[in-house]
Coordinates of C-alpha atoms and ligand atoms in Angstrom, one line a residue:
M1 CA 113.6 121.2 92.3
K2 CA 111.3 123.2 89.9
T3 CA 110.6 122.6 86.1
S4 CA 108.7 124.9 83.6
P5 CA 107.2 123.9 80.3
D6 CA 110.8 124.8 78.8
D7 CA 112.7 122.6 81.1
A8 CA 113.4 119.4 78.9
V9 CA 114.8 117.5 81.7
V10 CA 114.3 117.5 85.4
N11 CA 117.7 116.8 86.6
P12 CA 118.5 116.3 90.2
S13 CA 122.1 116.5 91.5
A14 CA 123.8 113.1 92.3
D15 CA 122.7 113.3 95.9
H16 CA 119.3 115.1 95.6
V17 CA 116.2 112.8 95.7
V18 CA 113.1 114.4 94.3
V19 CA 110.1 113.7 96.3
L20 CA 106.9 113.3 94.3
D21 CA 104.1 113.3 96.8
T22 CA 100.8 111.4 95.4
T23 CA 98.6 111.8 98.6
L24 CA 96.1 113.7 96.4
R25 CA 96.0 111.0 93.7
D26 CA 97.3 107.3 94.6
G27 CA 96.3 108.3 98.4
E28 CA 93.0 109.5 97.7
Q29 CA 92.1 106.1 96.0
S30 CA 92.0 104.5 99.5
P31 CA 88.7 103.2 99.8
G32 CA 86.2 105.8 101.6
I33 CA 88.4 109.0 100.9
A34 CA 86.8 111.7 98.9
L35 CA 88.3 115.2 99.4
S36 CA 86.4 118.2 98.6
V37 CA 88.1 120.6 96.2
N38 CA 88.9 123.1 99.3
E39 CA 90.4 120.4 101.1
K40 CA 92.8 119.2 98.4
V41 CA 93.9 122.7 98.1
E42 CA 94.6 122.9 101.8
I43 CA 96.4 119.7 101.6
A44 CA 98.5 120.6 98.4
E45 CA 99.2 124.1 100.2
Q46 CA 100.8 122.2 103.3
L47 CA 102.8 119.8 100.8
A48 CA 104.2 123.0 99.4
R49 CA 105.1 124.2 102.8
L50 CA 106.6 120.7 103.4
G51 CA 108.8 121.3 100.6
V52 CA 108.0 118.4 98.3
D53 CA 109.4 118.9 95.0
V54 CA 106.3 117.5 92.8
I55 CA 102.6 117.4 94.0
E56 CA 100.8 114.9 91.8
A57 CA 97.4 116.7 92.1
G58 CA 95.1 114.1 90.9
F59 CA 93.6 112.2 87.8
P60 CA 91.7 115.0 85.7
A61 CA 90.2 112.8 83.2
A62 CA 88.4 110.6 86.1
S63 CA 85.6 113.1 86.8
Q64 CA 84.8 116.9 86.9
G65 CA 85.6 117.1 90.5
D66 CA 89.1 115.8 90.1
F67 CA 89.4 118.2 87.2
D68 CA 88.4 120.8 89.4
G69 CA 90.8 119.8 92.3
V70 CA 93.7 119.7 90.2
E71 CA 93.0 122.9 88.5
A72 CA 92.4 124.7 91.8
I73 CA 95.6 123.4 92.9
A74 CA 97.7 124.5 89.8
G75 CA 96.3 127.7 90.3
T76 CA 97.0 128.2 93.9
V77 CA 100.0 126.4 94.9
H78 CA 103.7 127.9 94.2
G79 CA 107.0 126.4 94.8
S80 CA 106.3 122.8 93.9
V81 CA 105.8 121.1 90.5
V82 CA 102.2 120.4 89.9
A83 CA 101.9 117.1 88.2
A84 CA 98.4 115.5 86.6
L85 CA 98.1 111.7 85.8
C86 CA 96.7 110.7 82.7
R87 CA 95.9 107.3 80.9
T88 CA 97.6 107.2 77.2
K89 CA 94.3 108.2 75.6
P90 CA 94.4 111.2 73.4
A91 CA 91.6 113.0 75.5
D92 CA 93.0 112.0 78.9
V93 CA 96.4 113.7 78.0
E94 CA 94.7 116.7 76.7
R95 CA 92.3 117.0 79.7
A96 CA 95.2 116.7 82.1
W97 CA 97.0 119.3 80.4
D98 CA 94.1 121.6 80.6
A99 CA 93.6 121.3 84.3
I100 CA 97.5 122.1 84.9
K101 CA 98.5 124.3 82.2
H102 CA 98.4 127.4 84.3
A103 CA 100.7 126.0 87.2
D104 CA 104.0 127.8 87.9
H105 CA 105.6 124.3 87.1
P106 CA 103.5 122.1 85.4
R107 CA 104.1 118.1 84.7
L108 CA 102.0 115.5 82.7
H109 CA 102.4 112.1 83.9
T110 CA 101.1 109.4 81.6
F111 CA 101.0 105.7 82.2
I112 CA 100.0 102.3 80.4
S113 CA 99.9 98.9 82.1
T114 CA 103.0 96.7 80.7
S115 CA 102.6 93.3 82.4
P116 CA 101.5 90.3 80.4
I117 CA 98.2 89.8 82.8
H118 CA 97.4 93.5 82.6
R119 CA 97.8 93.6 78.6
E120 CA 95.8 90.7 78.1
K121 CA 93.0 90.7 80.8
K122 CA 92.6 94.5 81.6
L123 CA 93.6 96.4 78.3
R124 CA 93.0 93.7 76.1
M125 CA 96.0 94.9 74.0
T126 CA 99.0 93.2 72.4
A127 CA 102.6 94.3 73.3
D128 CA 102.9 96.2 70.1
Q129 CA 99.7 98.1 70.8
V130 CA 100.9 99.1 74.3
L131 CA 104.2 100.2 72.7
A132 CA 102.3 102.4 70.1
E133 CA 100.2 103.9 72.7
T134 CA 103.3 104.7 74.7
V135 CA 105.1 106.4 71.8
R136 CA 101.8 108.3 70.9
A137 CA 100.8 109.6 74.4
V138 CA 104.4 110.6 75.5
A139 CA 104.9 112.2 72.1
Q140 CA 101.5 114.2 72.6
A141 CA 102.3 115.1 76.2
K142 CA 105.4 116.4 74.9
T143 CA 103.7 119.0 72.6
Y144 CA 102.1 120.4 75.8
C145 CA 104.8 120.2 78.4
G146 CA 108.7 120.3 79.0
D147 CA 108.1 118.2 82.0
V148 CA 106.7 114.6 81.1
E149 CA 106.7 111.5 83.3
F150 CA 105.9 108.1 82.0
S151 CA 105.1 104.9 84.3
A152 CA 104.8 101.4 83.3
E153 CA 102.0 100.2 85.2
D154 CA 102.8 97.0 87.0
A155 CA 106.4 97.2 85.8
T156 CA 107.8 94.5 88.1
R157 CA 105.6 92.0 86.6
T158 CA 106.4 92.7 83.1
E159 CA 109.0 90.6 80.8
L160 CA 112.2 92.8 81.2
D161 CA 112.7 92.7 77.3
F162 CA 109.5 94.5 76.7
L163 CA 109.9 96.8 79.7
V164 CA 113.2 97.9 78.0
D165 CA 111.4 98.6 74.7
V166 CA 108.5 100.6 76.3
F167 CA 111.0 102.7 78.4
A168 CA 113.3 103.3 75.6
A169 CA 110.3 104.4 73.3
A170 CA 109.4 106.8 76.2
V171 CA 112.9 108.2 76.5
E172 CA 113.0 108.7 72.8
N173 CA 109.8 110.6 72.7
G174 CA 110.8 113.1 75.2
A175 CA 109.8 111.5 78.6
T176 CA 112.1 113.2 81.4
T177 CA 111.1 110.9 84.4
I178 CA 110.8 107.1 84.0
N179 CA 108.8 105.6 86.8
V180 CA 109.0 101.9 87.5
P181 CA 105.9 101.0 89.7
D182 CA 105.8 97.8 91.8
T183 CA 101.9 98.3 91.4
V184 CA 100.9 95.3 93.3
G185 CA 103.5 95.5 95.9
F186 CA 105.1 92.2 94.7
A187 CA 108.7 92.9 94.3
M188 CA 111.6 91.9 96.9
P189 CA 114.3 94.7 97.4
Q190 CA 116.7 92.6 95.4
E191 CA 114.4 91.8 92.7
Y192 CA 113.4 95.6 92.6
V193 CA 116.8 96.6 92.4
A194 CA 117.9 94.1 89.6
I195 CA 115.0 95.3 87.5
L196 CA 116.1 98.9 88.0
D197 CA 119.6 98.1 87.2
A198 CA 118.8 96.1 84.0
V199 CA 116.4 98.7 82.6
R200 CA 119.1 101.8 83.3
A201 CA 122.0 99.6 81.8
R202 CA 119.8 98.8 78.6
V203 CA 117.7 101.7 77.8
P204 CA 119.4 104.3 75.5
R205 CA 120.3 107.4 77.1
A206 CA 119.1 106.4 80.4
E207 CA 121.4 108.9 82.1
E208 CA 119.3 111.7 80.8
V209 CA 116.5 110.9 82.7
V210 CA 115.4 110.6 86.2
W211 CA 114.5 107.2 87.3
S212 CA 111.5 106.9 89.7
V213 CA 110.1 104.4 92.2
H214 CA 106.7 103.8 93.1
C215 CA 105.9 101.0 95.6
H216 CA 102.9 99.7 97.1
N217 CA 102.7 98.1 100.7
D218 CA 101.0 94.8 100.1
L219 CA 104.0 92.8 101.5
G220 CA 105.0 95.9 103.8
L221 CA 108.0 96.1 101.7
A222 CA 107.3 99.5 100.0
T223 CA 109.9 101.4 102.2
A224 CA 112.5 98.7 101.9
N225 CA 112.0 98.6 98.2
S226 CA 112.0 102.2 97.4
L227 CA 115.2 102.9 99.7
A228 CA 116.8 99.8 97.7
A229 CA 116.1 101.5 94.6
L230 CA 117.5 104.9 95.6
R231 CA 120.4 103.4 96.8
A232 CA 120.7 101.7 93.5
G233 CA 120.4 105.1 91.5
A234 CA 116.8 106.3 91.4
R235 CA 116.7 109.8 92.1
Q236 CA 112.9 110.3 92.4
V237 CA 110.5 108.5 95.2
E238 CA 106.8 108.5 94.9
V239 CA 105.1 108.7 98.5
C240 CA 102.0 109.2 100.3
V241 CA 101.7 110.9 103.8
N242 CA 100.8 108.4 106.5
G243 CA 101.4 105.6 103.8
I244 CA 97.6 106.0 102.5
G245 CA 97.0 104.6 99.1
E246 CA 95.4 101.8 97.0
R247 CA 94.7 98.7 99.2
A248 CA 97.5 98.4 101.8
G249 CA 98.7 102.0 100.7
N250 CA 102.0 103.6 99.2
T251 CA 105.5 104.3 100.5
A252 CA 105.0 106.5 103.4
L253 CA 106.6 110.0 102.8
E254 CA 107.7 110.5 106.5
E255 CA 109.3 107.0 106.5
I256 CA 111.4 107.7 103.5
V257 CA 112.3 111.2 104.4
M258 CA 113.2 110.4 107.9
A259 CA 115.3 107.1 106.7
L260 CA 117.3 109.2 104.4
R261 CA 118.1 111.8 107.0
T262 CA 118.8 109.3 109.7
H263 CA 121.1 107.4 107.3
H264 CA 122.6 110.4 105.7
P265 CA 126.4 109.3 106.7
T266 CA 126.0 106.4 104.9
L267 CA 123.7 106.8 102.0
G268 CA 124.7 110.4 101.2
L269 CA 121.2 111.3 100.0
T270 CA 119.1 114.2 100.7
T271 CA 115.7 115.9 100.0
Q272 CA 114.3 119.4 100.3
V273 CA 111.7 118.2 102.8
D274 CA 111.3 120.4 105.8
T275 CA 111.1 117.9 108.1
R276 CA 109.6 119.9 110.9
E277 CA 106.4 120.0 108.8
I278 CA 105.8 116.2 109.0
A279 CA 103.9 116.0 112.1
R280 CA 101.3 119.1 110.9
T281 CA 101.2 117.4 107.6
S282 CA 100.2 114.0 108.9
R283 CA 97.6 115.4 111.0
L284 CA 96.0 117.2 108.3
V285 CA 96.0 114.4 106.1
S286 CA 94.7 112.3 108.7
M287 CA 91.9 114.6 109.6
L288 CA 90.8 115.3 106.0
S289 CA 91.1 111.8 104.7
G290 CA 89.5 110.3 107.8
Y291 CA 92.1 107.9 108.0
A292 CA 93.4 107.6 111.7
V293 CA 97.2 107.1 112.0
Q294 CA 97.9 103.6 113.9
P295 CA 99.7 104.4 117.3
N296 CA 102.5 102.1 116.4
K297 CA 102.9 103.8 112.9
A298 CA 106.6 104.3 112.1
V299 CA 107.8 108.1 112.5
I300 CA 104.3 109.7 113.2
G301 CA 102.3 107.0 115.3
A302 CA 101.3 108.4 118.9
N303 CA 103.6 105.9 120.3
A304 CA 106.8 106.6 118.2
F305 CA 108.4 108.6 120.6
S306 CA 106.8 107.2 124.1
H307 CA 108.7 104.7 126.3
E308 CA 106.6 102.3 128.4
S309 CA 108.8 100.1 130.0
G310 CA 110.9 101.2 133.1
I311 CA 114.3 100.4 131.7
H312 CA 113.5 102.4 128.5
Q313 CA 112.3 105.4 130.3
H314 CA 115.2 105.3 132.7
G315 CA 117.6 105.3 129.3
V316 CA 115.7 108.1 127.8
L317 CA 115.6 110.1 130.8
M318 CA 119.8 109.5 131.1
E319 CA 120.1 110.3 127.5
R320 CA 117.5 110.6 125.1
T321 CA 119.6 108.8 122.2
T322 CA 119.5 105.6 124.3
Y323 CA 116.2 104.7 122.8
E324 CA 115.4 107.4 120.2
I325 CA 117.1 107.3 116.7
M326 CA 115.2 110.5 115.8
N327 CA 114.4 113.6 117.7
P328 CA 110.7 114.4 117.7
E329 CA 111.6 117.9 117.6
D330 CA 112.9 117.3 114.0
I331 CA 109.4 115.9 112.7
G332 CA 107.8 118.9 114.4
L333 CA 106.5 117.3 117.5
T334 CA 107.0 119.9 120.4
G335 CA 107.6 117.1 123.0
G336 CA 104.7 118.1 125.1
S337 CA 102.0 120.6 125.6
T338 CA 103.0 124.2 125.1
I339 CA 99.6 125.8 125.1
V340 CA 96.9 125.5 127.8
L341 CA 93.5 127.1 127.9
G342 CA 90.6 126.7 130.3
K343 CA 86.9 128.1 130.7
H344 CA 88.4 131.4 131.8
S345 CA 90.5 132.0 128.5
G346 CA 88.9 134.7 126.2
R347 CA 88.3 134.7 122.6
H348 CA 91.6 136.5 122.2
A349 CA 93.7 134.0 124.0
F350 CA 91.8 131.3 121.7
V351 CA 92.6 133.2 118.4
D352 CA 96.3 133.5 119.6
A353 CA 96.7 129.9 120.3
L354 CA 94.9 128.8 117.4
A355 CA 97.4 131.2 115.4
Q356 CA 100.4 129.7 117.1
L357 CA 99.3 126.3 116.2
G358 CA 99.0 127.3 112.5
F359 CA 95.0 127.7 112.3
V360 CA 93.5 131.1 110.9
L361 CA 89.8 130.3 110.8
P362 CA 87.4 132.4 108.8
A363 CA 85.0 134.6 111.2
E364 CA 82.0 132.4 110.9
S365 CA 83.9 129.1 111.8
L366 CA 85.7 131.0 114.3
D367 CA 82.4 131.8 116.2
R368 CA 81.4 128.3 116.0
A369 CA 84.9 127.0 117.2
F370 CA 85.0 129.5 119.9
A371 CA 81.4 128.3 121.3
H372 CA 82.5 124.7 121.0
F373 CA 85.9 125.5 123.1
K374 CA 83.7 127.0 125.8
E375 CA 81.4 124.0 125.9
M376 CA 84.5 121.6 126.0
A377 CA 86.5 123.9 128.6
D378 CA 83.3 123.9 130.9
R379 CA 83.5 120.2 131.1
K380 CA 87.2 119.7 131.1
I381 CA 89.5 122.1 133.3
T382 CA 92.1 122.5 130.7
L383 CA 92.6 122.1 127.1
T384 CA 96.2 121.5 125.7
D385 CA 97.3 122.2 122.0
S386 CA 96.5 118.7 121.1
D387 CA 92.7 119.5 122.0
L388 CA 92.8 122.7 120.3
V389 CA 94.4 121.2 116.9
A390 CA 91.6 118.6 117.2
L391 CA 88.6 121.2 117.6
A392 CA 90.0 123.6 114.9
T393 CA 90.5 121.0 112.6
E394 CA 87.1 119.6 113.0
E395 CA 85.9 123.0 112.4
D396 CA 88.1 123.3 109.5
T397 CA 87.0 120.1 107.9
S398 CA 83.3 120.3 108.7
G399 CA 82.3 121.4 105.2
A400 CA 80.6 124.3 107.3
V401 CA 79.7 126.5 104.6
G402 CA 76.4 128.8 104.7
G403 CA 73.3 126.7 104.6
V404 CA 74.4 123.9 106.4
W405 CA 73.4 122.3 109.8
S406 CA 74.9 123.2 113.0
F407 CA 75.0 120.9 116.2
N408 CA 73.1 122.1 119.2
S409 CA 72.6 119.2 121.7
I410 CA 72.2 115.7 122.4
A411 CA 70.7 113.4 125.2
V412 CA 71.2 109.8 125.3
S413 CA 69.8 107.0 127.6
G414 CA 69.9 103.4 127.9
G415 CA 71.9 100.7 129.5
T416 CA 72.4 96.7 129.6
D417 CA 68.5 96.3 129.9
T418 CA 67.0 99.3 128.2
A419 CA 67.4 99.9 124.6
P420 CA 69.5 102.8 123.7
Q421 CA 67.8 106.1 122.6
A422 CA 69.0 109.6 121.5
S423 CA 67.7 112.9 121.1
V424 CA 69.6 115.5 119.1
R425 CA 68.9 119.1 118.4
I426 CA 70.6 120.8 115.3
S427 CA 69.7 124.1 113.6
R428 CA 70.2 125.7 110.2
D429 CA 69.8 129.3 109.1
G430 CA 67.8 129.9 112.5
E431 CA 65.5 127.0 111.9
T432 CA 65.7 123.9 114.7
A433 CA 65.0 120.3 113.9
E434 CA 64.9 117.7 116.8
A435 CA 64.6 114.1 116.6
D436 CA 64.5 111.0 118.7
A437 CA 66.1 107.6 117.7
S438 CA 67.1 104.3 119.0
G439 CA 69.9 101.9 117.8
D440 CA 72.0 99.1 118.6
G441 CA 74.1 101.1 120.8
M442 CA 74.4 104.8 122.1
I443 CA 76.4 105.8 118.9
D444 CA 74.1 104.1 116.5
A445 CA 71.1 105.8 118.2
A446 CA 72.7 109.1 118.1
C447 CA 73.7 108.9 114.4
N448 CA 70.0 107.5 113.6
A449 CA 68.7 110.6 115.5
V450 CA 71.1 113.0 113.4
A451 CA 70.0 111.5 110.1
K452 CA 66.2 111.7 111.1
A453 CA 66.7 115.2 112.2
T454 CA 68.4 116.3 108.8
G455 CA 66.0 114.3 106.7
V456 CA 69.0 112.6 105.0
D457 CA 68.9 109.0 104.4
A458 CA 72.6 108.4 105.8
V459 CA 74.1 105.3 106.9
L460 CA 77.2 105.0 109.2
V461 CA 79.8 102.5 107.4
A462 CA 82.7 103.0 109.3
F463 CA 83.7 104.3 112.8
Q464 CA 87.0 104.9 114.9
V465 CA 87.6 106.7 118.1
A466 CA 90.9 108.1 119.4
A467 CA 91.6 109.9 122.5
V468 CA 93.5 113.2 121.8
T469 CA 95.3 113.3 125.1
P470 CA 95.9 110.7 127.9
G471 CA 93.7 110.5 130.9
S472 CA 90.0 109.7 131.5
D473 CA 88.9 113.2 130.8
A474 CA 90.6 113.2 127.4
V475 CA 89.0 114.8 124.2
G476 CA 87.5 111.8 122.0
D477 CA 88.5 112.5 118.2
V478 CA 85.8 110.4 116.3
S479 CA 86.4 109.6 112.4
V480 CA 83.3 108.5 110.7
Q481 CA 82.5 107.3 107.0
V482 CA 79.0 107.7 106.0
E483 CA 77.1 106.7 103.0
V484 CA 74.6 109.0 101.4
A485 CA 72.9 108.0 98.1
G486 CA 75.8 105.5 97.2
Q487 CA 78.4 108.1 98.1
T488 CA 81.2 107.6 100.8
V489 CA 81.9 110.6 102.9
S490 CA 84.4 111.0 105.8
A491 CA 84.3 113.6 108.6
R492 CA 85.5 114.0 112.2
G493 CA 84.0 115.1 115.3
V494 CA 85.6 115.8 118.7
S495 CA 83.8 116.2 122.1
T496 CA 84.8 115.3 125.8
D497 CA 82.0 112.6 125.2
V498 CA 82.4 110.2 122.5
V499 CA 78.7 109.9 121.7
E500 CA 78.5 113.5 121.1
A501 CA 81.4 113.4 119.1
S502 CA 80.2 110.7 117.1
A503 CA 76.9 112.7 116.4
R504 CA 79.1 115.9 115.2
A505 CA 80.9 113.7 113.0
F506 CA 78.2 112.1 111.4
L507 CA 76.5 115.6 111.1
H508 CA 79.8 117.0 109.4
A509 CA 79.5 114.1 106.9
V510 CA 75.7 115.0 106.2
N511 CA 76.8 118.7 105.8
K512 CA 79.4 117.9 103.2
V513 CA 76.9 116.2 101.0
V514 CA 74.2 118.9 101.6
S515 CA 76.5 121.8 100.7
G516 CA 77.9 119.7 97.6
T517 CA 81.3 120.0 99.1
A518 CA 82.0 116.0 99.0
L519 CA 83.0 114.6 95.6
P520 CA 81.3 111.7 94.2
R521 CA 83.8 108.7 94.4
R522 CA 84.7 107.1 90.9
T523 CA 85.6 103.6 90.0
D524 CA 87.7 104.2 86.9
K525 CA 90.9 105.3 88.7
P526 CA 94.1 103.4 87.7
Ligands
KIV1 O1 100.7 102.0 91.2 C1 100.9 102.3 90.0 O2 101.3 101.5 89.0 C2 100.5 103.9 90.0 C3 100.8 104.3 88.6 C4 99.5 104.9 87.9 C5 101.9 105.2 88.8 O3 99.8 104.3 90.7
ZN2 ZN1 100.4 103.3 92.6

């Protein structure tokens, strides 16, 4: 699905569902996520490869960093519509347009809250003022761009008559997609469908626009609500990879796409998503956002295709479909390790293996990644494709541009009766720094030592560790969120030793701040 400024209406065919991915906008509003411009472009490029119709790239009026991210995506990504979100304020709409005007297929997405509680307590506006804002913003957006989406924030808690009036005004003034957000994840599937049915029946020329659904997961109903609305006639669904997003998150892209695919015989709805890119996209978003995927997460959790009980294992061995309703290969899981490297593997084999896994690292990063690989291979006999992905992604997401610290070594000591101590050595531009520190545990001591060696006042605020592969020699993949001068930055580190992985992750987070690749968090997002 493509639009251009001249396309008046994005008009999917009867069975095509437009997938609008808002990982980089609503998803990035999750606490602690702050992606750099490069990371945003990397995710957007992967989303285009995945085949989403629309990439909601950000909210340009929120900050210069957001503007830069959206503008960079608009200039780089081809094949998908690039959307920018804006409030109804004239300056917001103009700023959003400035950021996307060079996209192949730009979309302006303007929104205002419509529910009584939001009108009275948040906006301090009357219903008439909200209506007037809608008219003005949609009309302004339309002077810039043919493809205009309008959202009534908190639509599901809005008086139906007023919702109809607002949507009618948006359609009248040229909106081509009308979005009905369940902003606070309040609706039940039958209520959501009833609202959609009512507005589609009562808004004049409703059949000329695309009706869109945007659900939050506060009651765990985001996917169910979105699917119910698609069954009822909505033809755009707004989603985030791994279901990240405000509070309990947004509808998960992978759940909607695979539900539509699995139930195609009865629903008859299709997307243009290349499902084999789902696993890779999920991994990238998880790595860059620092949000690990829970093991039992539908479709892309580590356990989604593993069978523990003997009866299940027996069934799957006899016939996979006894316990699997999807084929793991359809979401891009190869079903086991295809690449195995060890300490005798050379640089060429390493580069080759990374390329097969979709990583092409620049020379400087490759040198560091290869050195890290050799260290890990010395400690662990073989490294599988999952280990290599973790290692390459750590390098890819380390913010390691010139002038940042490299990790050299760590030594830790301590036990039940002795205070944990850590000594680290790091280097930058040929200069080495060493520091010792104690802490509440080995990991705390290691992070304190890194902070001391860099001279940056950084504090660990969140920590998660996952094993990349099974077994006691598994590579540990640590995600951290680190606070530096009021800014929260996420990063990852991998090693066969979790204390070292933690120190590496902590150092990468500090590097992001030192190099200025981390964006400051804002508080004024929708
Ligand atoms: O949840 C919501 O209402 C939103 C809108 C801005 C679309 O994210
Ligand atoms: Zn939202």
